[in-house]
PDB file of C-alpha atoms in Angstrom:
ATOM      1  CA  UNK A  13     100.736  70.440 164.152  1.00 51.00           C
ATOM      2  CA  UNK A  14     101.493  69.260 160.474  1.00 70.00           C
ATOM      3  CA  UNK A  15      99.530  70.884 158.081  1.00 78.00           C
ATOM      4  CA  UNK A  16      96.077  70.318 159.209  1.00 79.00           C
ATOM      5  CA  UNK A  17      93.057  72.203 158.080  1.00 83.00           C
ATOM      6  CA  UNK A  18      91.806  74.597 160.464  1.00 82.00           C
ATOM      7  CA  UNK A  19      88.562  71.678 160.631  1.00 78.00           C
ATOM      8  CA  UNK A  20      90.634  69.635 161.725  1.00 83.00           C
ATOM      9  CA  UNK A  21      92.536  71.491 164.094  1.00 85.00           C
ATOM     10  CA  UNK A  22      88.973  72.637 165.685  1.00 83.00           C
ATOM     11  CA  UNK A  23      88.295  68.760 165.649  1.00 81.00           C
ATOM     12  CA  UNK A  24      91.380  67.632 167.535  1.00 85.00           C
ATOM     13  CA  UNK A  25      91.457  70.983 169.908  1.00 85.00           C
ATOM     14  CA  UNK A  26      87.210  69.689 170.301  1.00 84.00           C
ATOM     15  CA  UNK A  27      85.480  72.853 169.662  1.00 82.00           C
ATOM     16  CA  UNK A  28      83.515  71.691 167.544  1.00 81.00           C
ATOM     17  CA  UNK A  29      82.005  68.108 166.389  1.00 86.00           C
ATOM     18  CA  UNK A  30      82.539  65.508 163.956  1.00 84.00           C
ATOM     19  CA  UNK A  31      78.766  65.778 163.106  1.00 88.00           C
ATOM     20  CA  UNK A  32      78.978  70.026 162.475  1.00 86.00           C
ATOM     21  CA  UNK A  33      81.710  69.455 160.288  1.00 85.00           C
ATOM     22  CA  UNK A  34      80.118  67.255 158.238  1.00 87.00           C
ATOM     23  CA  UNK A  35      77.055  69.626 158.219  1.00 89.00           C
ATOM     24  CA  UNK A  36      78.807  72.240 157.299  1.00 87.00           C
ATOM     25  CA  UNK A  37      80.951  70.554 154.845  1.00 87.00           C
ATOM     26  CA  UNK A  38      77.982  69.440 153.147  1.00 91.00           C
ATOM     27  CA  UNK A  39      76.495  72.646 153.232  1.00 90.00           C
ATOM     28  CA  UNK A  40      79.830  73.725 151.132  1.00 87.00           C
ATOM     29  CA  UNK A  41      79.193  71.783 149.064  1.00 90.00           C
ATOM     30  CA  UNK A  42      76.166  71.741 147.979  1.00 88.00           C
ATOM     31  CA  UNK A  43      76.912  75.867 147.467  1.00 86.00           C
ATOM     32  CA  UNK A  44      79.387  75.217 145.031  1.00 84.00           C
ATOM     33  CA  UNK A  45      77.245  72.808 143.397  1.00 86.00           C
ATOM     34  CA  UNK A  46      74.352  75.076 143.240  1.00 83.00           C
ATOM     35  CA  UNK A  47      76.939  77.912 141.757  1.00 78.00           C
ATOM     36  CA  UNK A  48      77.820  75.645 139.562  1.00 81.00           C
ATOM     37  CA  UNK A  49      74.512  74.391 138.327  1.00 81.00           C
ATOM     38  CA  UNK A  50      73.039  77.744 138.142  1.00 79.00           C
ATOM     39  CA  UNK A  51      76.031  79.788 136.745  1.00 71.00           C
ATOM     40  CA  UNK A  52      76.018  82.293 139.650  1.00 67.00           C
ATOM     41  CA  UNK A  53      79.617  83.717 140.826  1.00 64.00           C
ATOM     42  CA  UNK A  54      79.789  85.021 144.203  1.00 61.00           C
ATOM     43  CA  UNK A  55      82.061  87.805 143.967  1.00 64.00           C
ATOM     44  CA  UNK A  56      83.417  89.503 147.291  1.00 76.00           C
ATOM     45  CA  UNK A  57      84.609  93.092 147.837  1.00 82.00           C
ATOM     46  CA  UNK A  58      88.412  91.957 146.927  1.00 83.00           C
ATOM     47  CA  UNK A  59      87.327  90.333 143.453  1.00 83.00           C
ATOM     48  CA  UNK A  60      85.688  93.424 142.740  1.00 86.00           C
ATOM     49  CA  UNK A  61      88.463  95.512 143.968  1.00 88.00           C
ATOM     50  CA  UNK A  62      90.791  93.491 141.872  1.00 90.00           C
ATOM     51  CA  UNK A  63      88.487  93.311 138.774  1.00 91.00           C
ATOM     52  CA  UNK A  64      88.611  97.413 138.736  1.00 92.00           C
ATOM     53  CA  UNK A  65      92.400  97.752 139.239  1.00 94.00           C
ATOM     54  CA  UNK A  66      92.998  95.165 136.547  1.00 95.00           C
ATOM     55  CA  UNK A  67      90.385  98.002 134.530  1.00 95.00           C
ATOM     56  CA  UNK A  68      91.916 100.971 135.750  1.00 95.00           C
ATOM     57  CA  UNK A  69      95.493  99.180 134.926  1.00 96.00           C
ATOM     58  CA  UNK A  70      94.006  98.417 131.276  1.00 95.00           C
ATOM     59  CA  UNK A  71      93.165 102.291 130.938  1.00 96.00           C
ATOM     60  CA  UNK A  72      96.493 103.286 131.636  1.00 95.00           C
ATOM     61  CA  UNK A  73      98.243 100.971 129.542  1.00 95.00           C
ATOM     62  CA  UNK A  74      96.222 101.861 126.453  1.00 95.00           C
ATOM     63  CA  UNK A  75      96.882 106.096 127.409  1.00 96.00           C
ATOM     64  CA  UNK A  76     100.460 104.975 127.199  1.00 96.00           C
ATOM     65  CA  UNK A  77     100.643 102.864 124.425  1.00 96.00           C
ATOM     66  CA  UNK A  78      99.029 105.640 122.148  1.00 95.00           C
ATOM     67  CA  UNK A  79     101.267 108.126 123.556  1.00 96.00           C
ATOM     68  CA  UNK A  80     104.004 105.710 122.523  1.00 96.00           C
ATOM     69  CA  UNK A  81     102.423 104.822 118.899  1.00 96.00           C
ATOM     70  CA  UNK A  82     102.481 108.837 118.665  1.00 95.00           C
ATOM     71  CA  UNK A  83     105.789 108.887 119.287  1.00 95.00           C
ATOM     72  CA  UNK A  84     107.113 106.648 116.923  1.00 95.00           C
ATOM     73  CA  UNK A  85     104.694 107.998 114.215  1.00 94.00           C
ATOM     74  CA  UNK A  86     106.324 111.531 115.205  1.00 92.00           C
ATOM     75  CA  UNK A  87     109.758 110.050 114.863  1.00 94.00           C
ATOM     76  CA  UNK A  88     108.691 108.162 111.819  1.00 94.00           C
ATOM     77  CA  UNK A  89     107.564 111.326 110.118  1.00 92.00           C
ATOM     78  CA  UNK A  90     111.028 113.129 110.928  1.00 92.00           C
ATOM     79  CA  UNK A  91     113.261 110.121 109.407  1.00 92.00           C
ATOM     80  CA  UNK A  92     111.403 110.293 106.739  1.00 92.00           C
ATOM     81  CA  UNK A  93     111.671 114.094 106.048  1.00 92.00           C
ATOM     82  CA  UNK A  94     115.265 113.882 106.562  1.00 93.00           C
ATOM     83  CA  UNK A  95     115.566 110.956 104.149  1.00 93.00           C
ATOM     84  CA  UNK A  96     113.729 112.881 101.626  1.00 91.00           C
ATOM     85  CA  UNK A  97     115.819 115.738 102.220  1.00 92.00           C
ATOM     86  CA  UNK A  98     119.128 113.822 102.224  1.00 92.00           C
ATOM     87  CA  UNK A  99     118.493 111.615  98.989  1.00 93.00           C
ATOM     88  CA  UNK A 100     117.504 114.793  97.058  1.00 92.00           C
ATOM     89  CA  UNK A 101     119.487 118.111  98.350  1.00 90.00           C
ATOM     90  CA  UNK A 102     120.917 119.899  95.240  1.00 90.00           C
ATOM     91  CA  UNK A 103     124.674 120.798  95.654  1.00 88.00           C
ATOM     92  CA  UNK A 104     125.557 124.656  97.113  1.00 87.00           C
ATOM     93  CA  UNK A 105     128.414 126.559  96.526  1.00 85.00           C
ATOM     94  CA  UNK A 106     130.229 128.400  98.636  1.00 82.00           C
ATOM     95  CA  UNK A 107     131.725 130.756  96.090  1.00 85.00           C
ATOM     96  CA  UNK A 108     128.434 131.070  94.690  1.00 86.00           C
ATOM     97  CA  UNK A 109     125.836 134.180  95.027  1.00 89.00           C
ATOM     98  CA  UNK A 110     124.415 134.674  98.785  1.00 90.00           C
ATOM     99  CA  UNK A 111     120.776 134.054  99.127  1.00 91.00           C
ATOM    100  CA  UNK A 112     119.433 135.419 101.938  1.00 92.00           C
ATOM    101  CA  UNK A 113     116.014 134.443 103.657  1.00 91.00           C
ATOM    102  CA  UNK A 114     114.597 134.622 107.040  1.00 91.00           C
ATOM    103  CA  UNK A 115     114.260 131.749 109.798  1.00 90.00           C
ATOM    104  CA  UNK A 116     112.122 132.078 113.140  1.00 88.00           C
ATOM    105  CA  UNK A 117     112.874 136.231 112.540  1.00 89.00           C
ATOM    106  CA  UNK A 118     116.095 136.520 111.362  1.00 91.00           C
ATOM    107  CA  UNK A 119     118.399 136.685 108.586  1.00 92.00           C
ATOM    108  CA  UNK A 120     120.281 133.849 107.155  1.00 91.00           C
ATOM    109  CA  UNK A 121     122.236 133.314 104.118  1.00 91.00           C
ATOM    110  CA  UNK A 122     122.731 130.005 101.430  1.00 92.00           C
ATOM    111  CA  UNK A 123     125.631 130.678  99.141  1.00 92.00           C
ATOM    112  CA  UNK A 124     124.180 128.596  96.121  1.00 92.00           C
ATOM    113  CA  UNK A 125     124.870 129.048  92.165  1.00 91.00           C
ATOM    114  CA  UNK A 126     123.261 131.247  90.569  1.00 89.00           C
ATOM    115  CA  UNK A 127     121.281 129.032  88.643  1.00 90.00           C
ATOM    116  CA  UNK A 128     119.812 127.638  91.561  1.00 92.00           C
ATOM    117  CA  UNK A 129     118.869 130.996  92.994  1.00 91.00           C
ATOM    118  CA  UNK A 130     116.757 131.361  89.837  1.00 90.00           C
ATOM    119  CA  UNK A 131     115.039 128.007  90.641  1.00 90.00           C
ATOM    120  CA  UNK A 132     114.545 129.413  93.887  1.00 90.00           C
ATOM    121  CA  UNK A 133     113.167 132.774  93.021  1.00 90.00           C
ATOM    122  CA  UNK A 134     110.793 130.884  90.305  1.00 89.00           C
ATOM    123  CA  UNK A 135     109.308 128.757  93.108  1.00 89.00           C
ATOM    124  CA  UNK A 136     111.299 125.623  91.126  1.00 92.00           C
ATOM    125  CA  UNK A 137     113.335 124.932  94.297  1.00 93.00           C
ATOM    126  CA  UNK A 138     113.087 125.364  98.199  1.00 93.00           C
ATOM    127  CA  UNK A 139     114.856 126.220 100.879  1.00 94.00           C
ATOM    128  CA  UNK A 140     113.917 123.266 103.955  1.00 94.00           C
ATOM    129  CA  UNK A 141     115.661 122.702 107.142  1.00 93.00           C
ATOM    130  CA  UNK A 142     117.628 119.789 107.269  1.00 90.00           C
ATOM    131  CA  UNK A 143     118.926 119.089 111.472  1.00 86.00           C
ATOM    132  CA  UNK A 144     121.245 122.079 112.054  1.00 88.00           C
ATOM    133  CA  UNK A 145     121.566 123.252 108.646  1.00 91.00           C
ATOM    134  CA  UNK A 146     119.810 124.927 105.358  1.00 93.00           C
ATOM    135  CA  UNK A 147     119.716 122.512 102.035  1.00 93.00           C
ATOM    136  CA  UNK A 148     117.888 123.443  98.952  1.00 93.00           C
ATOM    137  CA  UNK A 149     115.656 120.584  97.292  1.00 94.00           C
ATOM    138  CA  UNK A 150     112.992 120.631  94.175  1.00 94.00           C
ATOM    139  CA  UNK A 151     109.881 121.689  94.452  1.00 92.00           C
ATOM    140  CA  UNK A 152     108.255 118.242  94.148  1.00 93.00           C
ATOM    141  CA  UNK A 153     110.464 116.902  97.173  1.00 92.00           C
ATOM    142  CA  UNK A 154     109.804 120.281  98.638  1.00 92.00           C
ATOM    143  CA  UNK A 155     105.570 119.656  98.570  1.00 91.00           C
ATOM    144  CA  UNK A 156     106.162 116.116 100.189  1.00 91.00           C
ATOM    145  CA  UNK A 157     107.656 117.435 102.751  1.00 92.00           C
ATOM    146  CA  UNK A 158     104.903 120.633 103.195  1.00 91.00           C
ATOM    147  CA  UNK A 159     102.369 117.224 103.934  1.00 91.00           C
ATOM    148  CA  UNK A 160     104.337 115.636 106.218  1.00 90.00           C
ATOM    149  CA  UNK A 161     105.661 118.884 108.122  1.00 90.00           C
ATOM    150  CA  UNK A 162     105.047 122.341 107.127  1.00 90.00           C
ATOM    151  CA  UNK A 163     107.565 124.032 109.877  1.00 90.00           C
ATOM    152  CA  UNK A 164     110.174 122.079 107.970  1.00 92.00           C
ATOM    153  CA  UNK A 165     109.693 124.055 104.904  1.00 92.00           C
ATOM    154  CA  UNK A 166     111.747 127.484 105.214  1.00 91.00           C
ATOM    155  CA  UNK A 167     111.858 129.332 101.480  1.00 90.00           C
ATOM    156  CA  UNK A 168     109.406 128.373  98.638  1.00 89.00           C
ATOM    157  CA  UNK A 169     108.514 130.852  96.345  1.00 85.00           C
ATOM    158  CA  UNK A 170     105.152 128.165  95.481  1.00 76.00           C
ATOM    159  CA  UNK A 171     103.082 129.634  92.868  1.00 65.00           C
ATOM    160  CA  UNK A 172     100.542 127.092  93.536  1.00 56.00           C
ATOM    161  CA  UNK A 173      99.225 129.066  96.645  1.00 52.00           C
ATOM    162  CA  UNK A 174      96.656 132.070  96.580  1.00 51.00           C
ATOM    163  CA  UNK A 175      98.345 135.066  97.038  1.00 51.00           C
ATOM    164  CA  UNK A 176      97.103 136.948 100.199  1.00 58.00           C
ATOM    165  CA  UNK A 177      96.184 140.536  99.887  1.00 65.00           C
ATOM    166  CA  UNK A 178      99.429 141.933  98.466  1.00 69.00           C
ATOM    167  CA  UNK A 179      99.574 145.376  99.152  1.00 77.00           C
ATOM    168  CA  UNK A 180     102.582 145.710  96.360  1.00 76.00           C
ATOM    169  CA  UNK A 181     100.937 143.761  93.582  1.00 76.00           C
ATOM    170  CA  UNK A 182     100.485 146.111  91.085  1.00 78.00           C
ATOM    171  CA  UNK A 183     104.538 147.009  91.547  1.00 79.00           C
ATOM    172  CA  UNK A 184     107.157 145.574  89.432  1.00 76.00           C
ATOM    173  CA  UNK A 185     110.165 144.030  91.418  1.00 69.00           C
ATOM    174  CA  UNK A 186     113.368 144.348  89.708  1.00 69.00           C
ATOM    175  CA  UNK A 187     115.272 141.426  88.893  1.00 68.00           C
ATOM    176  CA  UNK A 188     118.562 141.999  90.065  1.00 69.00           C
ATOM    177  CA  UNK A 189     117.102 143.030  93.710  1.00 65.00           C
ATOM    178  CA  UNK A 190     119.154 141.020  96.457  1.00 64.00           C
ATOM    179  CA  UNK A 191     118.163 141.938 100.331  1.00 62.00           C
TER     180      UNK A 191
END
C-alpha cells in the first residue's frame, strides 16, 4: 500500500464506512476548532512528561552553569593575584640576610637585603605566595591581595590590625633578634 492514512486503509480493507469517516472527521475537526476558539490545549501524559524533563533539564543546566561561572571567577581571582604579585615583587638577594617565617607549620627562609627585612619587620612589606615560591611585595599590593585571598598572604607584620591578647606586650624585643 503507498502511503495511505490508516482511514483510508480501514476504507479500502471495509471496516469501516465512508459515512463514519466523515463523522468522525468532522468531529476532528470541529475539536480543533473549538481548541482553537476557546484557547484550551489538550495536553496528554507525554507533553507533560516532556514539559517536566525539559524543567528538570533547565535545573540542571543552571546548577552547572553557576558552578562553571564559580569557576572562572575562582580562576579569575588567582590570575589576578598572581598578576599583582608578578608586576610588583621587589628583588631578593641571595647573598643577602635570611629571613625566616613559617608556612602551613614550618620553617622557611627568604634571603632578601637587609633593607627589605626592615620593611618587612615594620609591616612596610609582605611576604605572599606566588605558585611554588615566596616573593616579597609592598604593603599596598600586599592588602589587595588580603581582599581577594587571604591564604595567599604568608608574612605581614600589618599594624593596621588589633593586636590579640599578647601575652608579651609589655616586653621589649630586641632588634637584632633573628629566629
Amino acid at each position: 500500500m503507498k502511503n495511505l492514512s490508516l482511514r483510508e486503509q480501514l476504507l479500502n480493507a471495509g471496516l469501516t464506512s465512508k459515512s463514519k469517516a466523515h463523522k468522525v472527521n468532522n468531529e476532528q475537526r470541529k475539536q480543533t476548532q473549538h481548541n482553537r476558539k476557546h484557547k484550551t490545549q489538550v495536553l496528554d501524559e507525554a507533553t507533560q512528561l516532556a514539559n517536566k524533563a525539559k524543567v528538570q533539564q533547565l535545573e540542571k543546566d543552571k546548577q552547572l552553569n553557576a558552578t562553571l561561572n564559580e569557576e572562572a571567577e575562582k580562576k579569575q581571582l588567582i590570575g589576578q593575584i598572581n598578576q599583582l604579585i608578578n608586576d610588583n615583587k621587589l628583588a631578593k638577594n641571595d647573598d643577602g640576610v635570611g629571613f625566616n617565617f613559617s608556612d602551613n607549620n614550618k620553617i622557611r627562609t627568604i634571603y632578601i637585603s637587609s633593607a627589605l627585612r626592615q620593611s618587612l619587620v615594620k609591616g612596610t612589606a609582605a611576604i605572599v605566595k606566588f605558585i611554588k615560591t615566596y616573593e616579597v611585595v609592598p604593603a599596598p599590593i600586599a592588602g589587595k591581595i588580603e581582599l581577594r585571598d587571604k591564604k595567599r598572604i604568608i608574612y605581614w607584620n600589618d599594624n593596621n590590625t588589633p593586636a590579640t591578647d599578647d601575652e608579651y606586650a609589655g616586653y621589649d624585643v630586641p632588634d637584632d633578634l633573628v629566629w
